[in-house]
Amino acid sequence: MPLLLKRLAVVAAAIACAAGLLEIGTRLVDGGARAERAGRLFASAADDAELPRAQALEDQRIMAHPYFGYVVDPRSPGINPYGFFRASPLTTRSPDRYVVAFFGGSVADQVFTLGQRALIAALRRDPAFAHRHIEVLSTALGGYKQPQQLLVLAELLALGAQFDAVVNLDGFNEIDAAADNVQDGVNPFYPHHWQVQAQHVLDRDQLRLVARIEGIRERREALRRQFAAWPAVGHSAFLLALWEALDRRELAALRRETAALDAATASQAKPPQVSGPPFAFADPEAMFTELVEVWARASLAMDSLCRGQGIEYLHFLQPNQYFEGSKVLNETERRIAWDADVAAAGRVTAGYPLLVARGRELAGQGVDFHDLTMLFHDEAGDIYADTCCHFTPRGAERVAEAIAAAIIARTRPQ
């Protein structure tokens, strides 16, 4: 018996030593990711307005909305009654408060979430905001594109929402997601993937895909809750890295099944409620020109609505790694944030110069427009986090700081 106990003690010591080495090794290569991973792990377990945490639209159950196209099911954790992340967008102004509302797609929501502290800190350094409570809200959701931002703003103002500043951060979805719609036989100015959002009749194979997607979402949430229930997980770089690896495996499966559902519904004959009004473009140049013009008209309409309510409207064209000359990607970014197929598709190459040029015209028409496409031109660090358009926390903070600088500039005498 003593020999068995000794062997068990040796095994236990070896396991403890291995666990310690794994923890130390993970911390050495962690690169400061532990806090960010912990924030994502515990995102559904807390609702502290002072601690915004990133939430992915992929994690959520989406439902159709009569005006916005789609929102998140408000029964989901962290979703307000209007179907957006975190606090309700219906708020009121007062002399001691300054309310900033973000509009746009997933990049706008990401900057709101990861860059909120940087935005508030930058504003508070200016005397005009030093003694005011700064409240930041978001109506941004993944895939949103004009005229969705315009429609959301119009409805919220009609319902009595009061903002001091409206920040519209967009551009990529208006080019890329709209072109996806055209490719799928759906009007480009309908919501992204409307053939799925419209919930038209699905065949048996498509229903199976929907069931798989829901199963993966449930597995991801169960995995998140299992790890979050461990008392020490928030302090362990290894356990957080393990959770992230398992979660990414599920996320990859979710994206595969979602892409399969998109492909299946795209090839299906569509009734008018799905396809929308007929559309035709002579060539890709004509298509991108029209996409950009609708983007510009929607921004002018948002500006007009805000002026009528005494709201400051600021429009920002988001940076994107596929816009030539905007940033030299470092080794990490080339590995995780560059897709040769996306680059070869040429949507950013074709559309972004038109956005930049039309943005200058918007500024000439009185819109407080800011082209951020060259914001990272001289940045050597990690800015882009995936092959689409999203940022690292540092990238989100840089954009938030640029937004704060533009807001501050409006308060100073010209």
Tab-separated table of C-alpha atoms in Angstrom:
chain	number	residue	atom	x	y	z
A	1	MET	CA	0.000	0.000	0.000
A	2	PRO	CA	2.770	2.510	0.828
A	3	LEU	CA	4.352	1.755	-2.558
A	4	LEU	CA	1.045	2.473	-4.321
A	5	LEU	CA	0.676	5.742	-2.421
A	6	LYS	CA	4.204	6.719	-3.389
A	7	ARG	CA	3.475	5.993	-7.043
A	8	LEU	CA	0.267	7.990	-6.862
A	9	ALA	CA	2.161	10.866	-5.251
A	10	VAL	CA	4.765	10.749	-8.015
A	11	VAL	CA	2.044	10.761	-10.690
A	12	ALA	CA	0.231	13.639	-8.953
A	13	ALA	CA	3.483	15.592	-8.720
A	14	ALA	CA	4.215	14.952	-12.395
A	15	ILE	CA	0.727	16.114	-13.373
A	16	ALA	CA	1.076	19.228	-11.211
A	17	CYS	CA	4.509	19.933	-12.709
A	18	ALA	CA	3.198	19.453	-16.249
A	19	ALA	CA	0.214	21.715	-15.522
A	20	GLY	CA	2.560	24.341	-14.105
A	21	LEU	CA	4.838	24.157	-17.142
A	22	LEU	CA	1.821	24.418	-19.477
A	23	GLU	CA	0.604	27.466	-17.568
A	24	ILE	CA	4.030	29.128	-17.614
A	25	GLY	CA	4.550	28.305	-21.286
A	26	THR	CA	1.121	29.661	-22.225
A	27	ARG	CA	1.760	32.886	-20.320
A	28	LEU	CA	5.106	33.335	-22.086
A	29	VAL	CA	3.479	33.157	-25.515
A	30	ASP	CA	0.225	34.719	-24.369
A	31	GLY	CA	1.012	38.185	-25.689
A	32	GLY	CA	-1.461	39.787	-23.274
A	33	ALA	CA	-4.401	37.784	-24.645
A	34	ARG	CA	-5.506	36.339	-21.281
A	35	ALA	CA	-7.657	39.325	-20.265
A	36	GLU	CA	-9.272	39.515	-23.706
A	37	ARG	CA	-10.052	35.779	-23.669
A	38	ALA	CA	-11.493	36.050	-20.174
A	39	GLY	CA	-13.713	38.914	-21.297
A	40	ARG	CA	-15.106	36.824	-24.145
A	41	LEU	CA	-15.540	33.736	-21.965
A	42	PHE	CA	-17.545	35.596	-19.338
A	43	ALA	CA	-19.426	37.789	-21.855
A	44	SER	CA	-22.765	36.086	-21.225
A	45	ALA	CA	-22.285	35.881	-17.479
A	46	ALA	CA	-22.212	39.606	-16.673
A	47	ASP	CA	-24.092	42.720	-17.622
A	48	ASP	CA	-21.943	45.530	-16.233
A	49	ALA	CA	-22.380	48.584	-18.443
A	50	GLU	CA	-18.924	49.803	-17.395
A	51	LEU	CA	-17.289	46.609	-18.692
A	52	PRO	CA	-18.260	46.177	-22.338
A	53	ARG	CA	-17.400	42.761	-23.738
A	54	ALA	CA	-17.254	41.705	-27.359
A	55	GLN	CA	-20.180	39.647	-28.582
A	56	ALA	CA	-20.347	37.989	-31.979
A	57	LEU	CA	-23.507	37.980	-34.045
A	58	GLU	CA	-22.659	34.361	-34.902
A	59	ASP	CA	-23.357	33.443	-31.274
A	60	GLN	CA	-26.857	34.892	-31.387
A	61	ARG	CA	-30.260	33.819	-32.609
A	62	ILE	CA	-31.422	36.306	-35.218
A	63	MET	CA	-35.035	37.220	-35.871
A	64	ALA	CA	-36.694	39.236	-38.612
A	65	HIS	CA	-37.590	42.863	-37.937
A	66	PRO	CA	-40.266	44.736	-39.920
A	67	TYR	CA	-38.064	47.782	-40.562
A	68	PHE	CA	-34.442	46.849	-39.852
A	69	GLY	CA	-34.360	43.500	-41.665
A	70	TYR	CA	-33.125	41.557	-38.660
A	71	VAL	CA	-32.120	42.023	-35.022
A	72	VAL	CA	-30.978	39.699	-32.244
A	73	ASP	CA	-33.663	37.851	-30.288
A	74	PRO	CA	-34.109	40.073	-27.182
A	75	ARG	CA	-34.497	36.952	-25.042
A	76	SER	CA	-30.776	36.312	-25.530
A	77	PRO	CA	-28.361	37.316	-22.710
A	78	GLY	CA	-27.039	40.865	-23.031
A	79	ILE	CA	-29.558	41.909	-25.702
A	80	ASN	CA	-31.839	44.891	-25.117
A	81	PRO	CA	-35.575	44.892	-26.025
A	82	TYR	CA	-34.823	46.438	-29.432
A	83	GLY	CA	-32.551	43.592	-30.476
A	84	PHE	CA	-29.150	45.291	-30.097
A	85	PHE	CA	-26.215	44.522	-27.828
A	86	ARG	CA	-26.236	45.866	-24.279
A	87	ALA	CA	-28.085	49.019	-23.159
A	88	SER	CA	-31.307	50.215	-24.783
A	89	PRO	CA	-30.802	52.919	-27.442
A	90	LEU	CA	-33.767	54.877	-26.094
A	91	THR	CA	-32.207	57.496	-23.840
A	92	THR	CA	-32.548	61.202	-23.116
A	93	ARG	CA	-30.117	64.092	-23.223
A	94	SER	CA	-29.236	66.362	-20.332
A	95	PRO	CA	-26.640	69.111	-19.746
A	96	ASP	CA	-24.467	66.863	-17.577
A	97	ARG	CA	-24.491	63.900	-20.012
A	98	TYR	CA	-23.135	63.344	-23.518
A	99	VAL	CA	-24.719	60.466	-25.435
A	100	VAL	CA	-22.860	58.906	-28.387
A	101	ALA	CA	-24.693	56.328	-30.531
A	102	PHE	CA	-22.824	54.012	-32.912
A	103	PHE	CA	-24.381	52.917	-36.207
A	104	GLY	CA	-23.026	50.428	-38.745
A	105	GLY	CA	-22.120	46.771	-39.034
A	106	SER	CA	-19.916	44.413	-37.041
A	107	VAL	CA	-16.867	46.700	-37.266
A	108	ALA	CA	-18.856	49.559	-35.717
A	109	ASP	CA	-20.058	47.246	-32.957
A	110	GLN	CA	-16.507	46.013	-32.398
A	111	VAL	CA	-15.131	49.555	-32.100
A	112	PHE	CA	-17.994	50.409	-29.740
A	113	THR	CA	-17.176	47.365	-27.617
A	114	LEU	CA	-13.373	47.201	-27.625
A	115	GLY	CA	-12.695	50.904	-28.136
A	116	GLN	CA	-15.293	52.374	-25.791
A	117	ARG	CA	-12.879	53.023	-22.943
A	118	ALA	CA	-10.386	54.697	-25.288
A	119	LEU	CA	-13.162	56.874	-26.745
A	120	ILE	CA	-14.386	57.996	-23.331
A	121	ALA	CA	-10.850	58.608	-22.033
A	122	ALA	CA	-9.980	60.736	-25.070
A	123	LEU	CA	-13.150	62.803	-24.711
A	124	ARG	CA	-12.644	63.369	-20.995
A	125	ARG	CA	-9.183	64.792	-21.611
A	126	ASP	CA	-10.852	67.703	-23.384
A	127	PRO	CA	-12.261	70.494	-21.166
A	128	ALA	CA	-15.593	70.460	-23.027
A	129	PHE	CA	-16.272	66.904	-21.807
A	130	ALA	CA	-14.248	66.714	-18.594
A	131	HIS	CA	-17.237	67.174	-16.282
A	132	ARG	CA	-19.910	65.358	-18.274
A	133	HIS	CA	-20.986	61.738	-17.969
A	134	ILE	CA	-20.303	60.121	-21.339
A	135	GLU	CA	-22.715	57.390	-22.376
A	136	VAL	CA	-21.933	55.265	-25.439
A	137	LEU	CA	-24.645	53.156	-27.111
A	138	SER	CA	-24.678	50.900	-30.153
A	139	THR	CA	-27.277	49.996	-32.767
A	140	ALA	CA	-24.687	48.229	-34.924
A	141	LEU	CA	-25.023	44.574	-35.924
A	142	GLY	CA	-22.997	42.267	-38.131
A	143	GLY	CA	-23.923	42.607	-41.797
A	144	TYR	CA	-25.792	45.901	-41.419
A	145	LYS	CA	-25.378	48.215	-44.387
A	146	GLN	CA	-27.183	51.235	-45.748
A	147	PRO	CA	-30.033	51.950	-45.749
A	148	GLN	CA	-30.332	49.932	-42.513
A	149	GLN	CA	-28.477	52.561	-40.462
A	150	LEU	CA	-30.823	55.225	-41.842
A	151	LEU	CA	-33.918	53.152	-41.036
A	152	VAL	CA	-32.723	52.386	-37.501
A	153	LEU	CA	-32.020	56.063	-36.841
A	154	ALA	CA	-35.404	57.171	-38.213
A	155	GLU	CA	-37.326	54.675	-36.086
A	156	LEU	CA	-35.429	55.398	-32.875
A	157	LEU	CA	-35.881	59.151	-33.276
A	158	ALA	CA	-39.588	58.612	-33.931
A	159	LEU	CA	-39.793	56.589	-30.698
A	160	GLY	CA	-38.190	59.423	-28.742
A	161	ALA	CA	-34.493	58.530	-28.576
A	162	GLN	CA	-32.205	61.493	-27.878
A	163	PHE	CA	-28.534	61.495	-28.824
A	164	ASP	CA	-25.861	64.172	-28.679
A	165	ALA	CA	-23.759	62.539	-31.398
A	166	VAL	CA	-24.447	59.870	-34.002
A	167	VAL	CA	-21.339	58.028	-35.219
A	168	ASN	CA	-21.809	56.128	-38.477
A	169	LEU	CA	-18.831	53.841	-39.167
A	170	ASP	CA	-19.325	51.882	-42.385
A	171	GLY	CA	-18.229	51.303	-45.976
A	172	PHE	CA	-17.096	47.690	-46.304
A	173	ASN	CA	-20.527	46.036	-46.050
A	174	GLU	CA	-21.972	48.557	-48.480
A	175	ILE	CA	-19.535	47.142	-51.039
A	176	ASP	CA	-18.973	43.526	-50.056
A	177	ALA	CA	-22.284	42.441	-48.493
A	178	ALA	CA	-24.296	44.248	-51.176
A	179	ALA	CA	-22.290	42.441	-53.868
A	180	ASP	CA	-23.039	39.163	-52.048
A	181	ASN	CA	-26.743	39.919	-52.430
A	182	VAL	CA	-26.359	40.563	-56.145
A	183	GLN	CA	-24.472	37.279	-56.472
A	184	ASP	CA	-27.322	35.513	-54.637
A	185	GLY	CA	-30.061	37.066	-56.775
A	186	VAL	CA	-31.284	39.393	-54.010
A	187	ASN	CA	-31.673	43.161	-54.341
A	188	PRO	CA	-28.396	44.721	-53.115
A	189	PHE	CA	-30.243	47.188	-50.889
A	190	TYR	CA	-32.083	44.466	-49.008
A	191	PRO	CA	-30.415	43.183	-45.817
A	192	HIS	CA	-27.403	40.913	-46.168
A	193	HIS	CA	-28.299	37.234	-46.702
A	194	TRP	CA	-31.954	38.207	-46.889
A	195	GLN	CA	-32.783	34.848	-48.475
A	196	VAL	CA	-31.967	33.302	-45.079
A	197	GLN	CA	-33.346	36.092	-42.894
A	198	ALA	CA	-36.686	36.128	-44.761
A	199	GLN	CA	-37.325	32.554	-43.593
A	200	HIS	CA	-38.967	31.477	-46.844
A	201	VAL	CA	-39.846	27.808	-47.338
A	202	LEU	CA	-36.837	25.543	-46.782
A	203	ASP	CA	-36.460	22.063	-48.173
A	204	ARG	CA	-35.416	19.059	-46.057
A	205	ASP	CA	-31.685	19.462	-46.709
A	206	GLN	CA	-31.835	23.129	-45.744
A	207	LEU	CA	-33.763	22.308	-42.585
A	208	ARG	CA	-31.026	19.837	-41.660
A	209	LEU	CA	-28.455	22.616	-42.085
A	210	VAL	CA	-30.522	24.919	-39.859
A	211	ALA	CA	-30.668	22.162	-37.220
A	212	ARG	CA	-26.888	21.689	-37.384
A	213	ILE	CA	-26.317	25.432	-37.023
A	214	GLU	CA	-28.536	25.591	-33.954
A	215	GLY	CA	-26.803	22.517	-32.511
A	216	ILE	CA	-23.382	24.121	-32.911
A	217	ARG	CA	-24.605	27.318	-31.254
A	218	GLU	CA	-25.885	25.283	-28.319
A	219	ARG	CA	-22.582	23.388	-28.052
A	220	ARG	CA	-20.604	26.638	-28.064
A	221	GLU	CA	-22.757	28.071	-25.287
A	222	ALA	CA	-22.510	24.854	-23.244
A	223	LEU	CA	-18.732	24.870	-23.668
A	224	ARG	CA	-18.576	28.519	-22.617
A	225	ARG	CA	-20.657	27.870	-19.508
A	226	GLN	CA	-18.652	24.784	-18.530
A	227	PHE	CA	-15.369	26.689	-18.619
A	228	ALA	CA	-16.857	29.797	-16.983
A	229	ALA	CA	-18.059	27.636	-14.066
A	230	TRP	CA	-14.481	26.722	-13.070
A	231	PRO	CA	-13.385	29.089	-10.257
A	232	ALA	CA	-9.761	29.426	-11.438
A	233	VAL	CA	-10.299	29.664	-15.167
A	234	GLY	CA	-10.198	33.471	-15.275
A	235	HIS	CA	-6.665	33.411	-13.838
A	236	SER	CA	-5.300	30.563	-15.966
A	237	ALA	CA	-3.769	31.436	-19.327
A	238	PHE	CA	-3.678	27.735	-20.259
A	239	LEU	CA	-7.347	27.030	-19.506
A	240	LEU	CA	-8.412	30.168	-21.356
A	241	ALA	CA	-6.278	29.202	-24.353
A	242	LEU	CA	-7.762	25.687	-24.257
A	243	TRP	CA	-11.301	27.118	-24.228
A	244	GLU	CA	-10.459	29.425	-27.116
A	245	ALA	CA	-9.054	26.533	-29.184
A	246	LEU	CA	-12.166	24.410	-28.597
A	247	ASP	CA	-14.446	27.383	-29.275
A	248	ARG	CA	-12.659	28.198	-32.535
A	249	ARG	CA	-13.151	24.612	-33.685
A	250	GLU	CA	-16.902	24.992	-33.118
A	251	LEU	CA	-16.871	28.429	-34.765
A	252	ALA	CA	-15.209	26.980	-37.871
A	253	ALA	CA	-17.947	24.327	-38.033
A	254	LEU	CA	-20.603	27.024	-37.580
A	255	ARG	CA	-19.185	29.040	-40.462
A	256	ARG	CA	-19.036	25.969	-42.717
A	257	GLU	CA	-22.678	25.083	-42.067
A	258	THR	CA	-23.789	28.715	-42.423
A	259	ALA	CA	-21.956	28.993	-45.751
A	260	ALA	CA	-23.618	25.772	-46.900
A	261	LEU	CA	-27.045	27.142	-45.958
A	262	ASP	CA	-26.306	30.413	-47.754
A	263	ALA	CA	-25.244	28.512	-50.865
A	264	ALA	CA	-28.317	26.267	-50.762
A	265	THR	CA	-30.761	29.162	-50.394
A	266	ALA	CA	-28.919	31.299	-52.962
A	267	SER	CA	-29.520	28.715	-55.673
A	268	GLN	CA	-33.199	28.336	-54.809
A	269	ALA	CA	-35.918	30.079	-56.812
A	270	LYS	CA	-36.961	33.159	-54.853
A	271	PRO	CA	-40.368	34.803	-54.498
A	272	PRO	CA	-40.497	38.636	-54.652
A	273	GLN	CA	-40.550	38.890	-50.850
A	274	VAL	CA	-37.034	37.448	-50.916
A	275	SER	CA	-35.535	38.758	-54.151
A	276	GLY	CA	-36.903	42.287	-53.781
A	277	PRO	CA	-37.424	44.706	-56.673
A	278	PRO	CA	-35.727	43.707	-59.949
A	279	PHE	CA	-32.226	45.052	-60.496
A	280	ALA	CA	-29.676	44.937	-63.280
A	281	PHE	CA	-26.251	46.496	-63.817
A	282	ALA	CA	-24.483	46.902	-67.131
A	283	ASP	CA	-21.143	45.888	-65.606
A	284	PRO	CA	-19.355	45.712	-62.219
A	285	GLU	CA	-18.342	49.370	-62.445
A	286	ALA	CA	-21.976	50.416	-62.802
A	287	MET	CA	-22.909	48.194	-59.866
A	288	PHE	CA	-20.284	49.636	-57.522
A	289	THR	CA	-21.148	53.168	-58.605
A	290	GLU	CA	-24.793	52.607	-57.668
A	291	LEU	CA	-23.882	50.915	-54.370
A	292	VAL	CA	-21.764	53.908	-53.403
A	293	GLU	CA	-24.414	56.402	-54.464
A	294	VAL	CA	-27.058	54.766	-52.259
A	295	TRP	CA	-24.529	54.780	-49.403
A	296	ALA	CA	-24.004	58.513	-49.920
A	297	ARG	CA	-27.712	59.340	-50.176
A	298	ALA	CA	-28.405	57.428	-46.974
A	299	SER	CA	-25.660	59.359	-45.191
A	300	LEU	CA	-27.103	62.679	-46.396
A	301	ALA	CA	-30.504	61.614	-45.087
A	302	MET	CA	-29.013	60.667	-41.693
A	303	ASP	CA	-27.283	64.032	-41.553
A	304	SER	CA	-30.568	65.804	-42.311
A	305	LEU	CA	-32.440	63.825	-39.628
A	306	CYS	CA	-29.772	64.628	-37.051
A	307	ARG	CA	-29.700	68.336	-37.897
A	308	GLY	CA	-33.453	68.486	-37.373
A	309	GLN	CA	-33.020	67.027	-33.871
A	310	GLY	CA	-29.967	69.076	-32.878
A	311	ILE	CA	-27.728	65.981	-33.059
A	312	GLU	CA	-24.133	66.022	-34.284
A	313	TYR	CA	-23.743	63.539	-37.150
A	314	LEU	CA	-20.267	62.193	-37.950
A	315	HIS	CA	-19.643	59.730	-40.773
A	316	PHE	CA	-16.461	57.611	-40.871
A	317	LEU	CA	-15.268	55.406	-43.731
A	318	GLN	CA	-13.747	52.326	-42.088
A	319	PRO	CA	-10.223	51.135	-42.921
A	320	ASN	CA	-9.764	47.797	-44.652
A	321	GLN	CA	-6.641	45.718	-45.206
A	322	TYR	CA	-7.471	45.010	-48.868
A	323	PHE	CA	-7.375	48.701	-49.814
A	324	GLU	CA	-4.021	49.002	-51.563
A	325	GLY	CA	-1.515	51.257	-49.844
A	326	SER	CA	-3.499	51.591	-46.616
A	327	LYS	CA	-1.210	49.400	-44.474
A	328	VAL	CA	1.793	47.133	-44.822
A	329	LEU	CA	0.607	43.939	-43.133
A	330	ASN	CA	3.104	42.379	-40.741
A	331	GLU	CA	3.875	38.660	-40.567
A	332	THR	CA	1.069	37.906	-38.120
A	333	GLU	CA	-1.488	39.819	-40.166
A	334	ARG	CA	-0.409	38.134	-43.386
A	335	ARG	CA	-1.081	34.799	-41.686
A	336	ILE	CA	-4.431	35.520	-40.007
A	337	ALA	CA	-5.866	38.557	-41.783
A	338	TRP	CA	-5.204	38.049	-45.481
A	339	ASP	CA	-7.209	35.856	-47.846
A	340	ALA	CA	-5.924	35.656	-51.405
A	341	ASP	CA	-9.407	34.795	-52.689
A	342	VAL	CA	-10.929	37.885	-51.050
A	343	ALA	CA	-8.181	40.031	-52.515
A	344	ALA	CA	-8.614	38.453	-55.947
A	345	ALA	CA	-12.371	39.153	-55.901
A	346	GLY	CA	-11.411	42.808	-56.169
A	347	ARG	CA	-14.448	44.255	-54.422
A	348	VAL	CA	-12.434	46.571	-52.164
A	349	THR	CA	-10.132	47.478	-55.042
A	350	ALA	CA	-13.123	48.447	-57.172
A	351	GLY	CA	-15.361	49.972	-54.517
A	352	TYR	CA	-13.158	51.739	-52.021
A	353	PRO	CA	-11.746	54.406	-54.374
A	354	LEU	CA	-15.367	55.292	-55.206
A	355	LEU	CA	-16.216	55.510	-51.487
A	356	VAL	CA	-13.238	57.780	-50.858
A	357	ALA	CA	-14.121	60.086	-53.774
A	358	ARG	CA	-17.832	60.214	-52.903
A	359	GLY	CA	-16.898	60.834	-49.268
A	360	ARG	CA	-15.037	63.972	-50.290
A	361	GLU	CA	-18.198	65.087	-52.071
A	362	LEU	CA	-20.239	64.382	-48.937
A	363	ALA	CA	-17.901	66.654	-46.989
A	364	GLY	CA	-18.498	69.324	-49.631
A	365	GLN	CA	-22.231	68.846	-49.142
A	366	GLY	CA	-21.950	69.635	-45.448
A	367	VAL	CA	-21.591	66.148	-43.948
A	368	ASP	CA	-18.940	65.821	-41.234
A	369	PHE	CA	-17.218	63.030	-43.152
A	370	HIS	CA	-13.893	61.430	-42.179
A	371	ASP	CA	-11.915	59.063	-44.374
A	372	LEU	CA	-10.097	56.635	-42.048
A	373	THR	CA	-8.743	54.389	-44.789
A	374	MET	CA	-5.158	55.583	-44.229
A	375	LEU	CA	-5.350	55.618	-40.432
A	376	PHE	CA	-2.981	52.635	-40.182
A	377	HIS	CA	-0.647	53.601	-43.033
A	378	ASP	CA	2.377	53.941	-40.729
A	379	GLU	CA	1.332	51.312	-38.169
A	380	ALA	CA	3.670	48.310	-37.909
A	381	GLY	CA	1.805	46.482	-35.130
A	382	ASP	CA	-1.101	44.040	-35.267
A	383	ILE	CA	-4.256	45.877	-36.378
A	384	TYR	CA	-6.342	43.398	-38.377
A	385	ALA	CA	-7.643	40.273	-36.647
A	386	ASP	CA	-9.335	38.277	-39.426
A	387	THR	CA	-9.607	37.970	-43.198
A	388	CYS	CA	-12.711	40.148	-43.401
A	389	CYS	CA	-12.278	43.571	-41.877
A	390	HIS	CA	-12.164	43.315	-38.078
A	391	PHE	CA	-9.556	44.739	-35.725
A	392	THR	CA	-7.429	43.684	-32.805
A	393	PRO	CA	-8.210	45.539	-29.550
A	394	ARG	CA	-5.446	48.005	-30.413
A	395	GLY	CA	-6.914	48.588	-33.868
A	396	ALA	CA	-10.355	49.220	-32.382
A	397	GLU	CA	-8.852	51.672	-29.893
A	398	ARG	CA	-7.055	53.581	-32.654
A	399	VAL	CA	-10.329	53.991	-34.555
A	400	ALA	CA	-12.121	55.035	-31.361
A	401	GLU	CA	-9.463	57.664	-30.676
A	402	ALA	CA	-9.863	59.036	-34.217
A	403	ILE	CA	-13.620	59.255	-33.654
A	404	ALA	CA	-13.082	61.070	-30.348
A	405	ALA	CA	-10.744	63.561	-32.044
A	406	ALA	CA	-13.421	64.327	-34.651
A	407	ILE	CA	-16.086	64.825	-31.960
A	408	ILE	CA	-13.800	67.164	-30.017
A	409	ALA	CA	-13.011	69.154	-33.159
A	410	ARG	CA	-16.730	69.926	-33.558
A	411	THR	CA	-16.862	71.586	-30.142
A	412	ARG	CA	-14.053	74.035	-30.875
A	413	PRO	CA	-14.636	77.421	-32.552
A	414	GLN	CA	-13.900	77.340	-36.251
